[in-house]
mmCIF file of C-alpha atoms and ligand atoms in Angstrom:
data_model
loop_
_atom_site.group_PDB
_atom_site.id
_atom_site.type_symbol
_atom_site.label_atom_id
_atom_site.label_comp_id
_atom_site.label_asym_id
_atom_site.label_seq_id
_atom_site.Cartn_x
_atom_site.Cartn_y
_atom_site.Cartn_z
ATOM 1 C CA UNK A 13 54.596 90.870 95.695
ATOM 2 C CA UNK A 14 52.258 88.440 97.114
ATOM 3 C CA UNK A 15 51.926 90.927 100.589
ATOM 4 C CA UNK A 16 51.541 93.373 98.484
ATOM 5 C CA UNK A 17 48.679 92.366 96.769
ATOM 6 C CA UNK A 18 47.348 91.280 100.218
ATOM 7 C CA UNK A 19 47.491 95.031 101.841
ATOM 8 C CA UNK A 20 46.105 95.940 98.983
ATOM 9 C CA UNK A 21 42.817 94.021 99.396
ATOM 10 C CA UNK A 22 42.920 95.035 102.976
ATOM 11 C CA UNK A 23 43.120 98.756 102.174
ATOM 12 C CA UNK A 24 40.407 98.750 100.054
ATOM 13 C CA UNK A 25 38.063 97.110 102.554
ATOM 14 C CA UNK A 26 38.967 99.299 105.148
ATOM 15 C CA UNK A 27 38.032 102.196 103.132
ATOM 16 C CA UNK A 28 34.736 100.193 102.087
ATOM 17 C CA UNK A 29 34.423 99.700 106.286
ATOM 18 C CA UNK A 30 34.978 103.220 107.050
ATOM 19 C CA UNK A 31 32.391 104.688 104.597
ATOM 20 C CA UNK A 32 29.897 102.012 105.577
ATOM 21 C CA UNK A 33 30.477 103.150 109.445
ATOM 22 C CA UNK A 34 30.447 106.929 108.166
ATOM 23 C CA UNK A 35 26.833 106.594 106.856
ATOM 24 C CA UNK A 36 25.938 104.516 110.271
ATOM 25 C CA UNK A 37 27.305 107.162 112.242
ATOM 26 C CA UNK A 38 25.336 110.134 109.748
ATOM 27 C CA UNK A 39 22.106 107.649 110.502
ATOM 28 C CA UNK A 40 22.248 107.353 114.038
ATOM 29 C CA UNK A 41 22.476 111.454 114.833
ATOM 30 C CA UNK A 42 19.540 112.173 112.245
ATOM 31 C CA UNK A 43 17.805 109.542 113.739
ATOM 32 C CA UNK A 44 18.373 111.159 117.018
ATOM 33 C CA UNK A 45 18.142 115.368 115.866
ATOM 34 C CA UNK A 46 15.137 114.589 113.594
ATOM 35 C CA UNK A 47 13.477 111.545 115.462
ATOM 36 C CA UNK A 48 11.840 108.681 113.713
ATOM 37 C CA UNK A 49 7.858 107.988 112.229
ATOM 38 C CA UNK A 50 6.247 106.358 115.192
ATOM 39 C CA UNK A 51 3.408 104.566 115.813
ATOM 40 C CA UNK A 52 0.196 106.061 116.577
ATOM 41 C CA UNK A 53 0.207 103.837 119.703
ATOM 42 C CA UNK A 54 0.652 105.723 122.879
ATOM 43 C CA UNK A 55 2.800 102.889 124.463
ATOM 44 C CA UNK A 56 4.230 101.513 121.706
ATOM 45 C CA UNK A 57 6.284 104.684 120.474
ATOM 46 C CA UNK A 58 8.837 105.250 123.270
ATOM 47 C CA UNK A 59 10.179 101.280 122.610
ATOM 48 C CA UNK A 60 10.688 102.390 118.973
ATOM 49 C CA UNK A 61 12.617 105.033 119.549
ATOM 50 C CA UNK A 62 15.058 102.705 121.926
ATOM 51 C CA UNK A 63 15.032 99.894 119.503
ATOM 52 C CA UNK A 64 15.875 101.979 116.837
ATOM 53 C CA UNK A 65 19.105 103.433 118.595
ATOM 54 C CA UNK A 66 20.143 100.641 119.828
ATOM 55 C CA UNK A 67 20.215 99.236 116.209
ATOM 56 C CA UNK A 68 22.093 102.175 114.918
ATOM 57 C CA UNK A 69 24.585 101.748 117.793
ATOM 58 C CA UNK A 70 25.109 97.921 117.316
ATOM 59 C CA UNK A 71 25.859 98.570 113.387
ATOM 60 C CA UNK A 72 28.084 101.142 114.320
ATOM 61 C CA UNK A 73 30.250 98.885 116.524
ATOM 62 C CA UNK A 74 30.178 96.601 114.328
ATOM 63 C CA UNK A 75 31.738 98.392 111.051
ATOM 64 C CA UNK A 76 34.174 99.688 113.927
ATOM 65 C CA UNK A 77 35.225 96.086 115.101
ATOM 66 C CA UNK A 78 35.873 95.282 111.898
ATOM 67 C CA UNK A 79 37.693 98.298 110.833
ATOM 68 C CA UNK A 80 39.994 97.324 113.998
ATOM 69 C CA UNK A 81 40.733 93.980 112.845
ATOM 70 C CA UNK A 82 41.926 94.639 109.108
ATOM 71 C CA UNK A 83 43.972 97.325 110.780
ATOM 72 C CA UNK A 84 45.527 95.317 112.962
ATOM 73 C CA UNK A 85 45.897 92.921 109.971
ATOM 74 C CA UNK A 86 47.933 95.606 107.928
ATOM 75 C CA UNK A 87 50.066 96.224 110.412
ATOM 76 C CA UNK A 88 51.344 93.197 110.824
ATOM 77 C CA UNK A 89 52.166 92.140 107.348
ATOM 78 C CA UNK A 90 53.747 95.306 106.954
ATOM 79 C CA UNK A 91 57.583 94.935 105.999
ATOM 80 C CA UNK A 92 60.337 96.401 108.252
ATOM 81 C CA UNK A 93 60.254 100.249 108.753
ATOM 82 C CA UNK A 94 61.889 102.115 106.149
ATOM 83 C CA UNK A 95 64.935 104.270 107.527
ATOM 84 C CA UNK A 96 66.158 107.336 105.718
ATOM 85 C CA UNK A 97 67.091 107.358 102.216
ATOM 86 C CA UNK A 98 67.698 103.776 102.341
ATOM 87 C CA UNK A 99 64.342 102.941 102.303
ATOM 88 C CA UNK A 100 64.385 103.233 98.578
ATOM 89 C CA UNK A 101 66.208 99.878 98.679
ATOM 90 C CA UNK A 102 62.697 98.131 100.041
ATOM 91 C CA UNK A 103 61.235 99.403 96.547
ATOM 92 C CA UNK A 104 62.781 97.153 93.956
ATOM 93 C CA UNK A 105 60.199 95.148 92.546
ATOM 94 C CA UNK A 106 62.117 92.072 93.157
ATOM 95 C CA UNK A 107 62.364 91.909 96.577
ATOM 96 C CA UNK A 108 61.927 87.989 97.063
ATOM 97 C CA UNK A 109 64.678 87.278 95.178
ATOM 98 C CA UNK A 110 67.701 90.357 95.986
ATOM 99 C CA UNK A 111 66.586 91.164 99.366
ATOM 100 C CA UNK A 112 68.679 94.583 99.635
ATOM 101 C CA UNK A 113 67.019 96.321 102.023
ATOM 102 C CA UNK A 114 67.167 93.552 104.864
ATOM 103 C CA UNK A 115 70.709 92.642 104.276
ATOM 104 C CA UNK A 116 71.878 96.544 104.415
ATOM 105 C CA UNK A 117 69.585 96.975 107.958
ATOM 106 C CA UNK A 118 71.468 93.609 109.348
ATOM 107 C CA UNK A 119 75.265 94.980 107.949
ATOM 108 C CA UNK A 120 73.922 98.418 109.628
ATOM 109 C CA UNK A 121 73.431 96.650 112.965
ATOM 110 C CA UNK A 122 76.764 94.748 112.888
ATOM 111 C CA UNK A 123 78.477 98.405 112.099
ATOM 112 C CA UNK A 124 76.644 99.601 114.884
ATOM 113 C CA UNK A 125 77.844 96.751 117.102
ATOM 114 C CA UNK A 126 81.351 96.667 115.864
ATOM 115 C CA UNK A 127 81.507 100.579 117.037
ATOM 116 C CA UNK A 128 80.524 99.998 120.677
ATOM 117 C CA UNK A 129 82.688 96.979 121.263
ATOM 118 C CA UNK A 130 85.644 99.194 119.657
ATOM 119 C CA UNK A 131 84.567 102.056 121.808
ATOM 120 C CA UNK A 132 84.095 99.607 125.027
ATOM 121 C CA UNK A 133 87.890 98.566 124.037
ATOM 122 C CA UNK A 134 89.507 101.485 123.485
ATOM 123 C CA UNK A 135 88.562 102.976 126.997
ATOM 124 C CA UNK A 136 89.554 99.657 128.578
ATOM 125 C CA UNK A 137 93.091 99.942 126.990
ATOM 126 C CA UNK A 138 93.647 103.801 127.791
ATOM 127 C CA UNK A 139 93.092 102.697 131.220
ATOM 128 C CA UNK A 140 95.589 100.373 131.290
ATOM 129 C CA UNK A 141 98.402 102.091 133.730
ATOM 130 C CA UNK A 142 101.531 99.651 132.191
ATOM 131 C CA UNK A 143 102.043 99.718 128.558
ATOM 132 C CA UNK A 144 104.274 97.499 126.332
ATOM 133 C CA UNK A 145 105.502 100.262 124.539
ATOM 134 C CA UNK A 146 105.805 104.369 124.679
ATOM 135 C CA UNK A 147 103.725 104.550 121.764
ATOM 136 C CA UNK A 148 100.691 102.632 122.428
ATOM 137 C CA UNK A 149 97.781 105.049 123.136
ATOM 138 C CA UNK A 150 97.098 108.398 123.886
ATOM 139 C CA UNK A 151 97.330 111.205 122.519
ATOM 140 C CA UNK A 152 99.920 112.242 118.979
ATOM 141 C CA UNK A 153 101.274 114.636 120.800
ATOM 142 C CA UNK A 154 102.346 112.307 123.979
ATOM 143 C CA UNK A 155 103.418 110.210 121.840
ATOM 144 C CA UNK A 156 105.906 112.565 120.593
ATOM 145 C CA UNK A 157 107.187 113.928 124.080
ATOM 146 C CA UNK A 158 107.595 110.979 125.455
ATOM 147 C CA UNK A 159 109.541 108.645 122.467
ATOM 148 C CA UNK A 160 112.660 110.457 122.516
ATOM 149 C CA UNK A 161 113.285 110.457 126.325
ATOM 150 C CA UNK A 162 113.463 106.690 126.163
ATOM 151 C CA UNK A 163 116.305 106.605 124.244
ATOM 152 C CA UNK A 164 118.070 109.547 125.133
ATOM 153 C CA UNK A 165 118.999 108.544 128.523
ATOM 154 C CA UNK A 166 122.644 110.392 129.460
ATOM 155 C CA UNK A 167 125.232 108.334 130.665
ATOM 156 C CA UNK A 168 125.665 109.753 133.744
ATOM 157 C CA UNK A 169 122.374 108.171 134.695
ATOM 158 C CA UNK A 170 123.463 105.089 133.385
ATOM 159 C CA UNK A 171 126.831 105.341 135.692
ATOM 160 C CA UNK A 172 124.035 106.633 138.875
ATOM 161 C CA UNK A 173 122.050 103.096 138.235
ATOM 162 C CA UNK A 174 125.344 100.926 137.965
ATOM 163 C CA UNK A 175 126.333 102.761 140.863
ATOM 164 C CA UNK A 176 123.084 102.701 143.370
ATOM 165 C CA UNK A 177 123.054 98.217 141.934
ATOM 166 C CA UNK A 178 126.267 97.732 143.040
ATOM 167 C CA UNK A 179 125.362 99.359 146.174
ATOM 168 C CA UNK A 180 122.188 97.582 146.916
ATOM 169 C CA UNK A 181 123.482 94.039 145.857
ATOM 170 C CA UNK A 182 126.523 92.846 147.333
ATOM 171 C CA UNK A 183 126.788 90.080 144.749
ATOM 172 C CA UNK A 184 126.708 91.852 142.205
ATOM 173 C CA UNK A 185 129.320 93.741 140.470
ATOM 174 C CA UNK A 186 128.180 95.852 137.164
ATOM 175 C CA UNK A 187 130.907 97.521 134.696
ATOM 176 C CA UNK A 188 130.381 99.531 131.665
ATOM 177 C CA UNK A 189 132.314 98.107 129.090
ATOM 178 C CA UNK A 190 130.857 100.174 125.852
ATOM 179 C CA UNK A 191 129.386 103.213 125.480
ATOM 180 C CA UNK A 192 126.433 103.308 122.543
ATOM 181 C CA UNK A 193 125.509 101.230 122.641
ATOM 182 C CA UNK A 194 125.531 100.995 126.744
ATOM 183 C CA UNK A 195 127.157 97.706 127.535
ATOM 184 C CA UNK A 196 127.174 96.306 130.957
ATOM 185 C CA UNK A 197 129.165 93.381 132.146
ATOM 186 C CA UNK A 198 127.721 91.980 135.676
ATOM 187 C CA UNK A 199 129.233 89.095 137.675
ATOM 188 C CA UNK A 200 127.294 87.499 139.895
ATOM 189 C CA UNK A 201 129.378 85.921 142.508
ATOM 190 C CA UNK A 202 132.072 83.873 141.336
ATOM 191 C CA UNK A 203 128.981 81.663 139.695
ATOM 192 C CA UNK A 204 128.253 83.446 136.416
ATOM 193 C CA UNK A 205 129.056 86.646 134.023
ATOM 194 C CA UNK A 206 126.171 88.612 131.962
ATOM 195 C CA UNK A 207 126.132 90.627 129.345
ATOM 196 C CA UNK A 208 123.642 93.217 128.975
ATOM 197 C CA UNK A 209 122.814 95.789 126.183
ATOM 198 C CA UNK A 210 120.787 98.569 127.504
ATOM 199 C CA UNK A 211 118.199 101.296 124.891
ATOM 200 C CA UNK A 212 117.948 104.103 127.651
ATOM 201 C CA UNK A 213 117.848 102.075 130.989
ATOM 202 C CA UNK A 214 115.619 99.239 129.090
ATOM 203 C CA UNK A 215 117.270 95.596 128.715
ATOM 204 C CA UNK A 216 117.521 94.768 125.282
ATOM 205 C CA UNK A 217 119.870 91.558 125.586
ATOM 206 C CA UNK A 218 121.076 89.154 127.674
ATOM 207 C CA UNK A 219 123.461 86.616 127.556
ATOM 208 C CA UNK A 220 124.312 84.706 130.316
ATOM 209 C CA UNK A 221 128.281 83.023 129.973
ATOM 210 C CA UNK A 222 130.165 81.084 132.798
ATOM 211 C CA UNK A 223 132.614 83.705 135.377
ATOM 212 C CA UNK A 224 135.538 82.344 133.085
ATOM 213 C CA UNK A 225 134.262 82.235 129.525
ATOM 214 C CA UNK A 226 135.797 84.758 127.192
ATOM 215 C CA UNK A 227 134.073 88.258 126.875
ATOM 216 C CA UNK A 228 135.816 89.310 123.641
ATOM 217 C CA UNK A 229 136.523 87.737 120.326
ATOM 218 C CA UNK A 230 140.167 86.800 119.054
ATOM 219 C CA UNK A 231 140.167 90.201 117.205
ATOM 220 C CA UNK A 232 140.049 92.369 120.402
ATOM 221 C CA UNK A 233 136.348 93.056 119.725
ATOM 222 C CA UNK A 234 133.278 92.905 122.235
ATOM 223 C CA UNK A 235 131.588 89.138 121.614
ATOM 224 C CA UNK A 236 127.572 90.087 122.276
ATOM 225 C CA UNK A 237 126.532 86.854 120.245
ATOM 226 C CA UNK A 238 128.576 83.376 121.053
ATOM 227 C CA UNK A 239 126.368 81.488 123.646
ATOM 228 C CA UNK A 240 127.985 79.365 126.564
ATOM 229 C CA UNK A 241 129.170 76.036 126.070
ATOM 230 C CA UNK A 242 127.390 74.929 128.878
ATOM 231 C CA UNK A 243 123.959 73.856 128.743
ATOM 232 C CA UNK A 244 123.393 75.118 132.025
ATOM 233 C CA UNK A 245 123.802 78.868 131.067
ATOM 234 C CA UNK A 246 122.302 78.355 127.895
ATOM 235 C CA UNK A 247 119.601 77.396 129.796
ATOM 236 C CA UNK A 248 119.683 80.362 132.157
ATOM 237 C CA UNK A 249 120.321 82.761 129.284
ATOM 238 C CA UNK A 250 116.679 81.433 127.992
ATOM 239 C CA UNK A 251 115.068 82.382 131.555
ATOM 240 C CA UNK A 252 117.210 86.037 131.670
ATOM 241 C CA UNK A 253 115.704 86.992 127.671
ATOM 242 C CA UNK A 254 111.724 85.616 129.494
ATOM 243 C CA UNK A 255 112.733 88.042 132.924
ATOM 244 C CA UNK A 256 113.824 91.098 130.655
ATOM 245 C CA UNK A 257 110.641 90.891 128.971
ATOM 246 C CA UNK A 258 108.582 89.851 132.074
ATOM 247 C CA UNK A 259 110.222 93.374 134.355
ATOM 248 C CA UNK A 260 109.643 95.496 130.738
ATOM 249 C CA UNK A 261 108.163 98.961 132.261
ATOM 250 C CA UNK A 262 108.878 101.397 129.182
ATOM 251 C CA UNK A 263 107.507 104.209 131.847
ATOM 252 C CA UNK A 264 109.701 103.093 134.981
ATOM 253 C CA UNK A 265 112.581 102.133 133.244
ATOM 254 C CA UNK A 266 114.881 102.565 136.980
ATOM 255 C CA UNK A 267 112.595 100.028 138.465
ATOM 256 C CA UNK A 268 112.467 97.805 135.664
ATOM 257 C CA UNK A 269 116.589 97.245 136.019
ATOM 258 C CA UNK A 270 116.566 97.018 139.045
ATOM 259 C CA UNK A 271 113.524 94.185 139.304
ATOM 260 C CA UNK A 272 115.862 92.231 136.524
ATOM 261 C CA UNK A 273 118.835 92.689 139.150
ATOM 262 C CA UNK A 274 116.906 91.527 141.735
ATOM 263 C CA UNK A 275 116.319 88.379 139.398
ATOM 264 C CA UNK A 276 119.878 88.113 138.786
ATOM 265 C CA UNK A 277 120.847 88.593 142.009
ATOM 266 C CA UNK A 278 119.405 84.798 142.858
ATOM 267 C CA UNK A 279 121.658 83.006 141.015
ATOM 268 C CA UNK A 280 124.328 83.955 143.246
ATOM 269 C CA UNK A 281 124.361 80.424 144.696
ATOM 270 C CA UNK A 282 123.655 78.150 141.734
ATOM 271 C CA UNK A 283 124.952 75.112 142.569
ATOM 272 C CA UNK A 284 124.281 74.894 146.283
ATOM 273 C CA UNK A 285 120.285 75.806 146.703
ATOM 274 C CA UNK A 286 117.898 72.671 146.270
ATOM 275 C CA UNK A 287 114.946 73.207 144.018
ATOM 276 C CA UNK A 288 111.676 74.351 146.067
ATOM 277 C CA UNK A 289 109.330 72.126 144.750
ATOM 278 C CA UNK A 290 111.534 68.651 144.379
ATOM 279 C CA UNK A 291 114.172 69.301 147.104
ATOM 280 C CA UNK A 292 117.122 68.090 144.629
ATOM 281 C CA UNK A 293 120.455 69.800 143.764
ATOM 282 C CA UNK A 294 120.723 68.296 140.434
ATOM 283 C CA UNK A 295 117.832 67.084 137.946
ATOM 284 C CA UNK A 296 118.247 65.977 134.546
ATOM 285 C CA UNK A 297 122.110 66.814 135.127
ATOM 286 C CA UNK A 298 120.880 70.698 135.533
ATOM 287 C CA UNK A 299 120.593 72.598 138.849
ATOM 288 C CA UNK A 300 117.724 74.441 139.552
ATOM 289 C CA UNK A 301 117.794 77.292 136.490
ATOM 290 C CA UNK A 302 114.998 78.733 136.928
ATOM 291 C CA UNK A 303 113.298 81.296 139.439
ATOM 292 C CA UNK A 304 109.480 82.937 140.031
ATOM 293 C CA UNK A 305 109.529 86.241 139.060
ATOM 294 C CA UNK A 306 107.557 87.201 141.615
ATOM 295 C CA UNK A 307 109.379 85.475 145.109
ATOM 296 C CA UNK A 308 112.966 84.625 142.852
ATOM 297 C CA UNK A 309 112.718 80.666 144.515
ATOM 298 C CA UNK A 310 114.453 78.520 142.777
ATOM 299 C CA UNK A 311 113.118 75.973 140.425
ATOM 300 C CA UNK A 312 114.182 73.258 138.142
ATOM 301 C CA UNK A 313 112.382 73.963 134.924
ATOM 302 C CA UNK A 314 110.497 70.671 134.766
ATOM 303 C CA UNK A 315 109.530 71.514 138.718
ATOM 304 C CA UNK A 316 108.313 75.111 138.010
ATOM 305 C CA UNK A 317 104.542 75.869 139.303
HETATM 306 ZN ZN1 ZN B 5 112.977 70.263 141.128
#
C-alpha cells in the first residue's frame, strides 16, 4: 500500500510537471511568432530578444529534467509486470501480507524449468542404443511389436544356439533338459554343472552346483532351487546371477548368451589358475571365484579391481 501511495504522489507531480512545461513550451513559440515589447534603445533590443529565449529555453529544460527523473522514479518502484489473466492476483489489497502473485510467477518458473530438464532427459534416454527392458521408450506401438518376440522365441532357435555354444566352446557341453520353460544344463569341464532357465534366449536363472551334485529331487522332479553345499559354488552362483544381469541385451538376446558363455567358459580350470592380482591358488580357503566381465581374468573376490 505504502508504494502505492508513493506512485501516486509521483503521478500527480508529473502531471503538475508536464502542464507547467506545456505552458513553457506555448511561451517560448509566442514569444518567438509574436516577438516581445522592446526597448526603445537601438542597441539594447536585439540582447532582449536573446535573453528572453534563452530564459524560455532554460525553464523548459528544466520542467523536462524533472519530468525525467519522477519517471524514472515510477518505474522503478513499479511491482513485477503483470502476465495474462494472472495479473489479477497482484490486485488484492493485501498484498504485504498473502503475496499471491509473486509466489504463482516463482511456481511458474520452476514449471517452466521442470519442463526443459524433463525434455533435456527424455531425448538423452531415447538416445540411449541399450535398454534394460523392451518396453522402455519409444513409441506404443513399438512397444507392442516388439514385447511378444521376446518371449516367443521357437525352440528350434533355442536347439541352433545350444548347438553353435557347443561348437564354439570346447568346454562346454549344453543340454536341454525342459522345454517351457527352456531349461539348459551346461558342464563346464569336469569342474562344475549350471543350471540355466532361459525367457526367449534371455538368462533368467542361474545356479551354479558341483559336476556331481544331484540335478533332480528324490521325487524324479527337476531341482531349480537347492544351492550347492559348497561355499565355493555358492559363491560362484552369486557372480553367474551379477554376469546374467551385467551381459542383459533385451535387443541382442544371441549375443547376450553367448557373452554369459564366454563368462562361463573361464571357470573351466577352477582350481589350477592363480588369482591375477595376488598370484595365490587359494585365499580365504576359496580359489579365485570371480572374473572381469570385460577380459574374464580371474580374481579372488577380496582381490577384484
Ligand atoms: Zn587374489
Amino acid at each position: 500500500m505504502a508504494t502505492a501511495l508513493e506512485n501516486a504522489n509521483l503521478l500527480s507531480r508529473a502531471i503538475l510537471t508536464t502542464q507547467k512545461l506545456r505552458i513553457s513550451v506555448s511561451k517560448t513559440f509566442n514569444h518567438m511568432k509574436d516577438g516581445i515589447k522592446v526597448s526603445q534603445d537601438e542597441h539594447g533590443a536585439p540582447k532582449s530578444f536573446a535573453s528572453q529565449l534563452q530564459e524560455d529555453l532554460f525553464l523548459i529544460n528544466e520542467s523536462f529534467i524533472e519530468l525525467e527523473k519522477l519517471t524514472m522514479a515510477v518505474r522503478r518502484q513499479r511491482e513485477a509486470e503483470t502476465i495474462g489473466n494472472t495479473g489479477a492476483l497482484s490486485m488484492d489489497p493485501v498484498t504485504d501480507k498473502t503475496p499471491l502473485y509473486p509466489k504463482a510467477l516463482e511456481t511458474y518458473k520452476w514449471a517452466t524449468r521442470l519442463r526443459e530438464h524433463s525434455a533435456h532427459s527424455q531425448a538423452f534416454l531415447n538416445n540411449s542404443s541399450i535398454k534394460r527392458s523392451s518396453g522402455s521408450g519409444g513409441s506404443p506401438a513399438k512397444r507392442r511389436k516388439t514385447a511378444p518376440t521376446n518371449l516367443n522365441i521357437s525352440t528350434q532357435a533355442v536347439d541352433n544356439l545350444v548347438m553353435n555354444v557347443n561348437r564354439q566352446f570346447h568346454d562346454v557341453k549344453i543340454t536341454k533338459i525342459q522345454l517351457n520353460p527352456t531349461v539348459l544344463q551346461v558342464y563346464v569341464s569336469r569342474t562344475l554343472q549350471a543350471i540355466i532357465v532361459l525367457r526367449g534366449l534371455l538368462i533368467e536363472r542361474v545356479l551354479i552346483r558341483a559336476h556331481h551334485e544331484n540335478t533332480l529331487n528324490d521325487d524324479g522332479t527337476l531341482d531349480l532351487w537347492t544351492a550347492s553345499k559348497y561355499e565355493v559354488f555358492q559363491k560362484i552362483t552369486e557372480h553367474a546371477t551379477a554376469a546374467s544381469l551385467r551381459y542383459y541385451l533385451p535387443t541382442m538376446q544371441d549375443l547376450s548368451f553367448r557373452s554369459f558363455m564366454h563368462w562361463l567358459n573361464s571357470f573351466s580350470k577352477l582350481f589350477s589358475t592363480p588369482c591375477r592380482l595376488c598370484g595365490k591358488y587359494i585365499k580365504d580357503n576359496l580359489p579365485p571365484t570371480w572374473r572381469c566381465f570385460r577380459t574374464v581374468e580371474p580374481y579372488h573376490e577380496c582381490c577384484r579391481p
